[in-house]
């Protein structure tokens, strides 16, 4: 370290050498004037000094030195030589300078640097032109204990790294969809790094200039790819990122902010954050201004404080009646809303422009005569506010059908008796009074102030009479309902009478929904439940109906009107519990993984005792899916729902931890999972709500086992309060981060399950080793995804459906099959390999949907590699007869036998067989799902399964005969197969001999059958087939005539044909041919080559 000339420290030690890494700020800020303080790097025995950092004061240079000491020393200690240290330091400093330079260019919107990076990216990795580079960073990649300085490129489908250091080149390409773990880590050597796990391999990247920004962007790209490729159900509704070619770094950052904004304020997902202003909000009931941020979207103005008061508001623009400037000295903005409310914001940057913009957007014009008090309405106005709020809720009911219930079931079946006020009812009235006081202070309705006092009242339990109103408010469903008047009634009318798989499941579960409650022992409650569930299934067919939705909806109907219950269900299924109620309940599995992570962090004693963490997943699934409603008595469960609508999934996680903590001692003594489940079930049975005003009959119905249980009673209010006291420090942001991290793991785990099931089924029908079969599956699946990477509307992506049976989840079309055929088939060296690939695909595509699954793909490869002489010959024979065989001729003569993508797709869709046959085959082979989204035919499934079980070995006598044109093509294929073989000449003579023999046999046979009729000599055909290796293109015109004759229904009397037995018997007489087809083939070399060449092959295509 070098201070002014009189103060010099000599960096002789390895420690000091390791510290000269470079603090970038000082280097970039240095000018032609030499800074008074510098940090220099000198390699021992060298006269060259490298300037690493500089500063204008002792404090500044000391700060740089501390940073180097903290971040770099342990990293450089892994190098073995001083020269390696110097080379690494030089590369790192240059990379960081370029990184900072890139940032400055981006700020100035100068694309030159980014264009240069794109050229390097394309040159280094050779990906398809459509692959879009999002951004790039300078960093180090760790190979063992050795860091390699280079560049990390983040594109829409790949994470790529390139380094060229000390003569060694490192190139790494990882698909986002292969990543199972993405996290920030730190250890003894790496102070902070990004850990990426892909296909069981760990990769570490460190020394980022902005590691948090890099990690968040990587997380977004990985989750985007996972959703796009694996989770079609939720992704199809995502209009913003459906097209991968439109993704940009700025777009991803804006999207992340918008998602966080919408989730925090419970706004519709369509809202995008447009502006953020740091300002003060006047809080009238506290008589002070609180600092926070005003967030503005298309339809809402929101505010959240930055201090500990937890003050927030939501102002829909539909409620705004005036936006005015107030107190220009303090840059004030007044926003007046319906219901005589006003909000004052001060210290708003560019407040005049904001007032004008909000005025236009809300459709209001500021008037000098309009005044609004900044105080909240007085007690005398509270009744008007209630009336107004009720009017808003009833707006959507105008013109509604008479079948829709307009009363909450609780008011119908359990009306409160005002004259009979027992102790519980008195407590209930006291709760109502507390909320009324809060309404007077903070306002009532969508724009009320939400403070710490609001949370405290929620934790104590919401009064029965206010529960529906506040659930609607805290969930954000009030906004959906207000902006969609009449929508529910319309849905009910459209969905009545529909018959789908969802409606069948709904009917089956109606009587199982809170059967102990009188409301659902009557037609009134059952009918309302049916209408809400059926309307939602009609609204969102991708979810349709999922078990647990009936239990949740039943509780919603108890306290909310029917339309309100519908919008509450929408809020839960589509915003608050995303992906919970699709076919694979991915959202619930993700939150279970988050729950396990929290258990490890907060209840380590329990995790040390439990040998298998999956116990917590299995036991807690119903907790998440039903918000504890299925395990707690109804009077206690509604208090949990109160907290859920206010705090979201955080409330469920906290309560789950509190339940395990409360039963910790008993769980630690359990010897197995069954005993632990019994402990938890007894605990849930003992949970009560001593202040619940519900009739005793309902509570007794919920606690039928109380008389048998000796577990001490636990009050739900105490349990909720304890969960907040112990685990209230769990932040919403941390939960969302854990959700993102665990989502990758959960989906990859589901994919592993799919793979295991497919391999188990396919392994019974092939002779490949388990490892080879697994490698083939990965290549097959990869090819499926490669066609999806660069197409916004990939047909293969549209066909992917995780709800299908395992074998049919991933299928490929003819174009994808051709790529794999070229990479893996032992016959891919043929000159007519495109034709062979086409005919093979047509043979496998029995149901004519232009797609094949992995079982079909693996079985045909198994014949090529492991089949007997007869099996291989039979395959080749079937490739040259309908329905596999079709006339193939490229439209471009310069390409020879190669086919373009368009030609390949065209030929793959041709139907050679008669229309009647094809229709019958299609009807028999069609999967039950292909009729669309209608009701699935279970009988069709059973019949298809039975047919597969009864399917016998194909008899060679059942094969149709091969006509003369097909036989000529068959002979040409054999010639092409033999090219390059060591016995090539011998094989040519053998096939020529067999061909001549067969033609002579056929001619003799025909003469014996009809001696009086002149038979056309097949000499020309024989000559054509035997000479095809020398002049295969001479007969193009006659061939076309012959093909047309072949495909016509009538068969001329003079045509000749061969049976498979004839060809087989003739070829068996030639030892060279038998040796060729029976020689052992190993697929391992092909697989290894395909793993490295698949991406390039796809790029070329």
Coordinates of N, CA, C and O in Angstrom, one line a residue, residues 926-1042:
X926 N -57.0 -42.8 -30.9 CA -56.9 -41.5 -30.3 C -57.0 -41.6 -28.8 O -57.7 -42.3 -28.2
X927 N -56.2 -40.8 -28.2 CA -56.1 -40.7 -26.7 C -57.4 -40.0 -26.2 O -58.0 -39.2 -26.9
X928 N -57.9 -40.4 -25.0 CA -59.2 -39.8 -24.5 C -59.1 -38.3 -24.4 O -60.2 -37.7 -24.4
X929 N -57.9 -37.7 -24.2 CA -57.9 -36.3 -24.0 C -58.0 -35.5 -25.3 O -58.3 -34.3 -25.2
X930 N -57.9 -36.1 -26.4 CA -57.7 -35.3 -27.6 C -59.0 -34.8 -28.2 O -59.0 -34.0 -29.1
X931 N -60.1 -35.1 -27.5 CA -61.4 -34.5 -27.9 C -61.5 -33.1 -27.5 O -62.4 -32.4 -27.8
X932 N -60.5 -32.6 -26.7 CA -60.6 -31.2 -26.2 C -60.7 -31.2 -24.7 O -60.4 -32.1 -24.0
X933 N -61.2 -30.1 -24.3 CA -61.3 -29.9 -22.8 C -62.6 -30.4 -22.2 O -63.0 -30.0 -21.1
X934 N -63.3 -31.2 -23.0 CA -64.5 -31.8 -22.5 C -64.3 -32.9 -21.6 O -63.2 -33.2 -21.2
X935 N -65.4 -33.6 -21.2 CA -65.3 -34.6 -20.2 C -64.4 -35.8 -20.8 O -64.6 -36.2 -21.9
X936 N -63.5 -36.3 -20.0 CA -62.6 -37.3 -20.4 C -63.4 -38.7 -20.3 O -64.0 -39.0 -19.3
X937 N -63.2 -39.5 -21.3 CA -63.9 -40.8 -21.4 C -63.1 -41.8 -20.7 O -62.1 -42.3 -21.2
X938 N -63.4 -42.2 -19.5 CA -62.7 -43.1 -18.7 C -62.8 -44.5 -19.4 O -61.8 -45.3 -19.3
X939 N -63.9 -44.8 -20.0 CA -64.0 -46.1 -20.6 C -63.0 -46.3 -21.8 O -62.5 -47.3 -22.0
X940 N -62.8 -45.1 -22.5 CA -61.8 -45.2 -23.6 C -60.4 -45.5 -23.0 O -59.6 -46.2 -23.6
X941 N -60.1 -44.9 -21.9 CA -58.8 -45.2 -21.2 C -58.7 -46.7 -20.9 O -57.7 -47.4 -21.2
X942 N -59.8 -47.3 -20.3 CA -59.7 -48.7 -20.0 C -59.6 -49.6 -21.2 O -58.9 -50.6 -21.2
X943 N -60.3 -49.2 -22.3 CA -60.2 -50.0 -23.5 C -58.9 -50.0 -24.1 O -58.3 -51.0 -24.6
X944 N -58.3 -48.7 -24.1 CA -56.9 -48.6 -24.7 C -55.9 -49.4 -23.9 O -55.0 -50.1 -24.4
X945 N -56.1 -49.4 -22.6 CA -55.2 -50.2 -21.7 C -55.4 -51.7 -21.9 O -54.4 -52.4 -22.0
X946 N -56.6 -52.1 -22.1 CA -56.9 -53.5 -22.3 C -56.3 -54.0 -23.7 O -55.7 -55.1 -23.8
X947 N -56.4 -53.1 -24.7 CA -55.9 -53.4 -26.0 C -54.4 -53.6 -25.9 O -53.8 -54.5 -26.6
X948 N -53.7 -52.8 -25.1 CA -52.3 -52.9 -25.0 C -51.9 -54.2 -24.3 O -50.9 -54.8 -24.7
X949 N -52.7 -54.6 -23.3 CA -52.3 -55.8 -22.6 C -52.5 -57.1 -23.5 O -51.8 -58.0 -23.4
X950 N -53.6 -57.0 -24.4 CA -53.9 -58.1 -25.2 C -53.1 -58.1 -26.5 O -53.3 -59.0 -27.4
X951 N -52.3 -57.1 -26.7 CA -51.6 -57.0 -28.0 C -50.5 -58.1 -28.1 O -49.7 -58.3 -27.3
X952 N -50.6 -58.8 -29.2 CA -49.8 -60.0 -29.4 C -48.6 -59.6 -30.3 O -48.6 -58.6 -31.0
X953 N -47.6 -60.5 -30.3 CA -46.5 -60.3 -31.2 C -46.9 -60.3 -32.6 O -47.7 -61.2 -33.1
X954 N -46.4 -59.3 -33.4 CA -46.9 -59.2 -34.8 C -46.3 -60.4 -35.6 O -45.2 -60.7 -35.6
X955 N -47.2 -61.0 -36.3 CA -46.9 -62.2 -37.1 C -46.4 -61.7 -38.5 O -47.0 -60.8 -39.1
X956 N -45.2 -62.2 -38.9 CA -44.7 -61.7 -40.2 C -45.6 -62.1 -41.4 O -45.5 -61.4 -42.4
X957 N -46.5 -63.1 -41.2 CA -47.4 -63.4 -42.3 C -48.5 -62.4 -42.4 O -49.2 -62.3 -43.5
X958 N -48.7 -61.5 -41.4 CA -49.7 -60.5 -41.5 C -49.2 -59.3 -42.2 O -50.1 -58.4 -42.5
X959 N -48.0 -59.2 -42.5 CA -47.4 -58.0 -43.2 C -47.9 -58.0 -44.7 O -47.9 -59.0 -45.3
X960 N -48.3 -56.8 -45.2 CA -48.7 -56.8 -46.6 C -47.5 -57.0 -47.5 O -46.4 -56.9 -47.1
X961 N -47.8 -57.3 -48.8 CA -46.8 -57.5 -49.8 C -46.2 -56.2 -50.2 O -46.9 -55.1 -50.2
X962 N -45.0 -56.2 -50.7 CA -44.3 -55.0 -51.2 C -44.3 -55.0 -52.7 O -43.9 -56.0 -53.4
X963 N -44.8 -53.9 -53.3 CA -44.9 -53.9 -54.8 C -43.5 -53.5 -55.4 O -42.5 -53.3 -54.7
X964 N -43.5 -53.4 -56.7 CA -42.2 -53.3 -57.4 C -41.5 -52.0 -57.1 O -40.3 -51.9 -56.9
X965 N -42.3 -50.9 -57.1 CA -41.6 -49.6 -56.8 C -41.1 -49.5 -55.4 O -40.0 -49.1 -55.1
X966 N -41.9 -50.0 -54.4 CA -41.4 -50.1 -53.0 C -40.2 -51.0 -52.9 O -39.3 -50.7 -52.1
X967 N -40.2 -52.1 -53.6 CA -39.0 -53.0 -53.5 C -37.8 -52.3 -54.1 O -36.7 -52.5 -53.6
X968 N -37.9 -51.5 -55.1 CA -36.8 -50.8 -55.7 C -36.2 -49.8 -54.6 O -35.0 -49.7 -54.4
X969 N -37.1 -49.1 -54.0 CA -36.7 -48.2 -52.9 C -36.0 -48.9 -51.8 O -35.0 -48.5 -51.2
X970 N -36.6 -50.1 -51.4 CA -36.0 -50.9 -50.4 C -34.6 -51.4 -50.8 O -33.7 -51.3 -49.9
X971 N -34.4 -51.7 -52.0 CA -33.0 -52.1 -52.4 C -32.1 -51.0 -52.4 O -30.9 -51.1 -52.0
X972 N -32.5 -49.8 -52.8 CA -31.6 -48.6 -52.7 C -31.2 -48.3 -51.3 O -30.1 -48.0 -51.0
X973 N -32.2 -48.5 -50.4 CA -31.9 -48.2 -49.0 C -30.8 -49.2 -48.5 O -29.9 -48.8 -47.7
X974 N -30.9 -50.5 -48.9 CA -29.9 -51.4 -48.4 C -28.5 -51.1 -49.0 O -27.5 -51.1 -48.3
X975 N -28.5 -50.6 -50.3 CA -27.2 -50.2 -50.8 C -26.6 -49.0 -50.0 O -25.4 -49.0 -49.7
X976 N -27.5 -48.1 -49.6 CA -27.0 -46.9 -48.9 C -26.5 -47.3 -47.5 O -25.5 -46.8 -47.0
X977 N -27.2 -48.3 -46.9 CA -26.7 -48.8 -45.6 C -25.3 -49.4 -45.6 O -24.6 -49.3 -44.6
X978 N -25.0 -50.0 -46.7 CA -23.7 -50.7 -46.8 C -22.5 -49.8 -47.1 O -21.4 -50.2 -47.0
X979 N -22.8 -48.6 -47.4 CA -21.8 -47.7 -47.8 C -20.8 -47.4 -46.6 O -21.2 -47.1 -45.5
X980 N -19.5 -47.6 -46.9 CA -18.5 -47.4 -45.9 C -18.2 -48.6 -45.0 O -17.3 -48.5 -44.2
X981 N -19.0 -49.7 -45.2 CA -18.7 -50.9 -44.4 C -17.4 -51.5 -44.9 O -17.2 -51.5 -46.1
X982 N -16.6 -52.2 -44.0 CA -15.4 -52.9 -44.5 C -15.8 -54.0 -45.5 O -14.9 -54.2 -46.4
X983 N -16.9 -54.6 -45.5 CA -17.3 -55.6 -46.5 C -18.3 -55.0 -47.5 O -19.1 -55.7 -48.0
X984 N -18.1 -53.7 -47.8 CA -19.0 -53.0 -48.7 C -19.2 -53.7 -50.0 O -20.3 -54.0 -50.5
X985 N -18.1 -54.1 -50.7 CA -18.2 -54.7 -52.0 C -18.9 -56.1 -51.9 O -19.7 -56.4 -52.8
X986 N -18.5 -56.9 -50.9 CA -19.2 -58.2 -50.7 C -20.7 -58.0 -50.5 O -21.5 -58.8 -51.0
X987 N -21.0 -57.0 -49.7 CA -22.5 -56.7 -49.4 C -23.2 -56.3 -50.7 O -24.4 -56.7 -50.9
X988 N -22.5 -55.5 -51.5 CA -23.2 -55.1 -52.8 C -23.5 -56.3 -53.7 O -24.6 -56.4 -54.3
X989 N -22.5 -57.2 -53.8 CA -22.7 -58.4 -54.6 C -23.8 -59.2 -54.0 O -24.7 -59.8 -54.7
X990 N -23.9 -59.3 -52.7 CA -24.9 -60.1 -52.0 C -26.3 -59.6 -52.3 O -27.2 -60.3 -52.6
X991 N -26.5 -58.3 -52.2 CA -27.8 -57.7 -52.4 C -28.2 -57.8 -53.8 O -29.4 -58.0 -54.2
X992 N -27.2 -57.6 -54.7 CA -27.5 -57.8 -56.2 C -28.0 -59.2 -56.5 O -28.9 -59.4 -57.3
X993 N -27.3 -60.2 -55.9 CA -27.7 -61.5 -56.1 C -29.1 -61.8 -55.6 O -29.9 -62.4 -56.3
X994 N -29.4 -61.3 -54.4 CA -30.7 -61.5 -53.8 C -31.8 -60.9 -54.6 O -32.9 -61.4 -54.9
X995 N -31.5 -59.7 -55.1 CA -32.5 -58.9 -55.9 C -32.8 -59.6 -57.2 O -34.0 -59.8 -57.5
X996 N -31.8 -60.1 -57.9 CA -32.0 -60.8 -59.1 C -32.8 -62.1 -58.9 O -33.7 -62.4 -59.7
X997 N -32.4 -62.8 -57.8 CA -33.1 -64.1 -57.5 C -34.6 -63.8 -57.2 O -35.4 -64.6 -57.7
X998 N -34.9 -62.8 -56.4 CA -36.3 -62.5 -56.1 C -37.1 -62.2 -57.3 O -38.2 -62.6 -57.5
X999 N -36.5 -61.4 -58.2 CA -37.2 -61.0 -59.4 C -37.5 -62.2 -60.3 O -38.6 -62.3 -60.9
X1000 N -36.5 -63.0 -60.4 CA -36.7 -64.2 -61.3 C -37.8 -65.1 -60.7 O -38.6 -65.7 -61.4
X1001 N -37.7 -65.3 -59.3 CA -38.7 -66.1 -58.7 C -40.1 -65.6 -58.9 O -41.1 -66.3 -59.2
X1002 N -40.3 -64.3 -58.8 CA -41.6 -63.7 -59.0 C -42.1 -63.8 -60.4 O -43.2 -64.1 -60.7
X1003 N -41.2 -63.7 -61.4 CA -41.6 -63.9 -62.8 C -42.0 -65.3 -63.1 O -43.0 -65.5 -63.7
X1004 N -41.3 -66.3 -62.5 CA -41.6 -67.7 -62.7 C -43.0 -67.9 -62.1 O -43.8 -68.6 -62.6
X1005 N -43.2 -67.4 -60.9 CA -44.4 -67.6 -60.2 C -45.6 -67.1 -60.9 O -46.7 -67.7 -61.0
X1006 N -45.5 -65.9 -61.5 CA -46.6 -65.3 -62.3 C -46.9 -66.1 -63.5 O -48.0 -66.3 -63.9
X1007 N -45.9 -66.7 -64.2 CA -46.1 -67.5 -65.4 C -46.8 -68.8 -65.1 O -47.7 -69.2 -65.8
X1008 N -46.5 -69.3 -63.9 CA -47.2 -70.6 -63.5 C -48.6 -70.3 -63.2 O -49.5 -71.2 -63.4
X1009 N -48.9 -69.1 -62.6 CA -50.3 -68.8 -62.2 C -51.1 -68.5 -63.5 O -52.3 -68.9 -63.5
X1010 N -50.6 -67.8 -64.4 CA -51.4 -67.4 -65.6 C -50.5 -67.7 -66.9 O -50.0 -66.7 -67.4
X1011 N -50.4 -68.9 -67.3 CA -49.5 -69.2 -68.5 C -50.0 -68.6 -69.8 O -49.2 -68.4 -70.7
X1012 N -51.3 -68.3 -69.9 CA -51.8 -67.8 -71.2 C -51.7 -66.3 -71.3 O -51.7 -65.8 -72.4
X1013 N -51.5 -65.6 -70.2 CA -51.5 -64.1 -70.3 C -50.0 -63.7 -70.3 O -49.2 -64.2 -69.5
X1014 N -49.7 -62.8 -71.1 CA -48.3 -62.3 -71.2 C -47.9 -61.5 -69.9 O -48.6 -60.6 -69.6
X1015 N -46.8 -61.9 -69.3 CA -46.4 -61.1 -68.1 C -45.3 -60.2 -68.5 O -44.4 -60.5 -69.2
X1016 N -45.4 -59.0 -67.9 CA -44.4 -58.0 -68.1 C -43.1 -58.4 -67.4 O -43.1 -58.7 -66.2
X1017 N -42.0 -58.4 -68.2 CA -40.8 -58.8 -67.6 C -40.3 -57.8 -66.6 O -40.3 -56.6 -66.9
X1018 N -39.8 -58.2 -65.4 CA -39.2 -57.2 -64.5 C -37.8 -56.9 -64.7 O -37.1 -56.5 -63.8
X1019 N -37.3 -57.2 -65.9 CA -35.8 -57.0 -66.1 C -35.4 -55.5 -65.9 O -34.4 -55.2 -65.3
X1020 N -36.3 -54.6 -66.4 CA -36.0 -53.2 -66.2 C -35.9 -52.8 -64.8 O -35.1 -52.1 -64.3
X1021 N -36.8 -53.4 -64.0 CA -36.8 -53.1 -62.6 C -35.6 -53.7 -61.9 O -35.0 -53.0 -61.0
X1022 N -35.2 -54.9 -62.3 CA -34.0 -55.5 -61.7 C -32.8 -54.7 -62.1 O -31.9 -54.5 -61.2
X1023 N -32.7 -54.3 -63.3 CA -31.6 -53.4 -63.7 C -31.5 -52.1 -63.0 O -30.5 -51.7 -62.5
X1024 N -32.7 -51.6 -62.8 CA -32.8 -50.3 -62.0 C -32.3 -50.5 -60.6 O -31.5 -49.7 -60.1
X1025 N -32.7 -51.6 -59.9 CA -32.3 -51.8 -58.6 C -30.8 -52.2 -58.4 O -30.2 -51.7 -57.5
X1026 N -30.3 -53.0 -59.3 CA -28.9 -53.4 -59.2 C -27.9 -52.3 -59.6 O -26.8 -52.3 -59.1
X1027 N -28.4 -51.4 -60.4 CA -27.5 -50.3 -60.8 C -27.7 -49.0 -60.0 O -27.2 -47.9 -60.4
X1028 N -28.6 -49.1 -59.0 CA -29.0 -47.8 -58.3 C -27.8 -47.1 -57.7 O -27.8 -45.9 -57.5
X1029 N -26.7 -47.9 -57.3 CA -25.6 -47.3 -56.6 C -24.8 -46.4 -57.5 O -24.2 -45.4 -57.1
X1030 N -24.9 -46.7 -58.9 CA -24.2 -45.9 -59.8 C -25.0 -44.7 -60.4 O -24.5 -43.6 -60.6
X1031 N -26.3 -44.9 -60.6 CA -27.1 -43.9 -61.2 C -28.5 -43.9 -60.6 O -29.4 -44.3 -61.2
X1032 N -28.6 -43.5 -59.4 CA -29.9 -43.5 -58.7 C -30.9 -42.6 -59.2 O -32.0 -42.7 -58.8
X1033 N -30.5 -41.5 -59.9 CA -31.5 -40.5 -60.3 C -32.0 -40.6 -61.7 O -32.7 -39.8 -62.2
X1034 N -31.6 -41.7 -62.5 CA -32.0 -41.8 -63.9 C -33.5 -42.0 -64.1 O -34.0 -41.6 -65.1
X1035 N -34.2 -42.6 -63.1 CA -35.5 -43.1 -63.4 C -36.6 -42.2 -62.7 O -37.6 -42.6 -62.4
X1036 N -36.2 -40.9 -62.5 CA -37.1 -40.0 -61.8 C -38.5 -39.9 -62.4 O -39.5 -40.0 -61.8
X1037 N -38.5 -39.7 -63.8 CA -39.8 -39.6 -64.4 C -40.6 -40.9 -64.4 O -41.8 -40.8 -64.0
X1038 N -40.1 -42.0 -64.7 CA -40.9 -43.3 -64.6 C -41.3 -43.5 -63.2 O -42.4 -44.0 -63.0
X1039 N -40.4 -43.2 -62.2 CA -40.8 -43.5 -60.8 C -42.1 -42.7 -60.4 O -42.9 -43.3 -59.7
X1040 N -42.2 -41.5 -60.9 CA -43.3 -40.7 -60.5 C -44.6 -41.4 -61.0 O -45.6 -41.4 -60.4
X1041 N -44.5 -41.9 -62.3 CA -45.7 -42.6 -62.8 C -46.0 -43.8 -62.0 O -47.2 -44.1 -61.7
X1042 N -45.0 -44.6 -61.7 CA -45.2 -45.8 -60.9 C -45.8 -45.5 -59.5 O -46.6 -46.2 -59.0

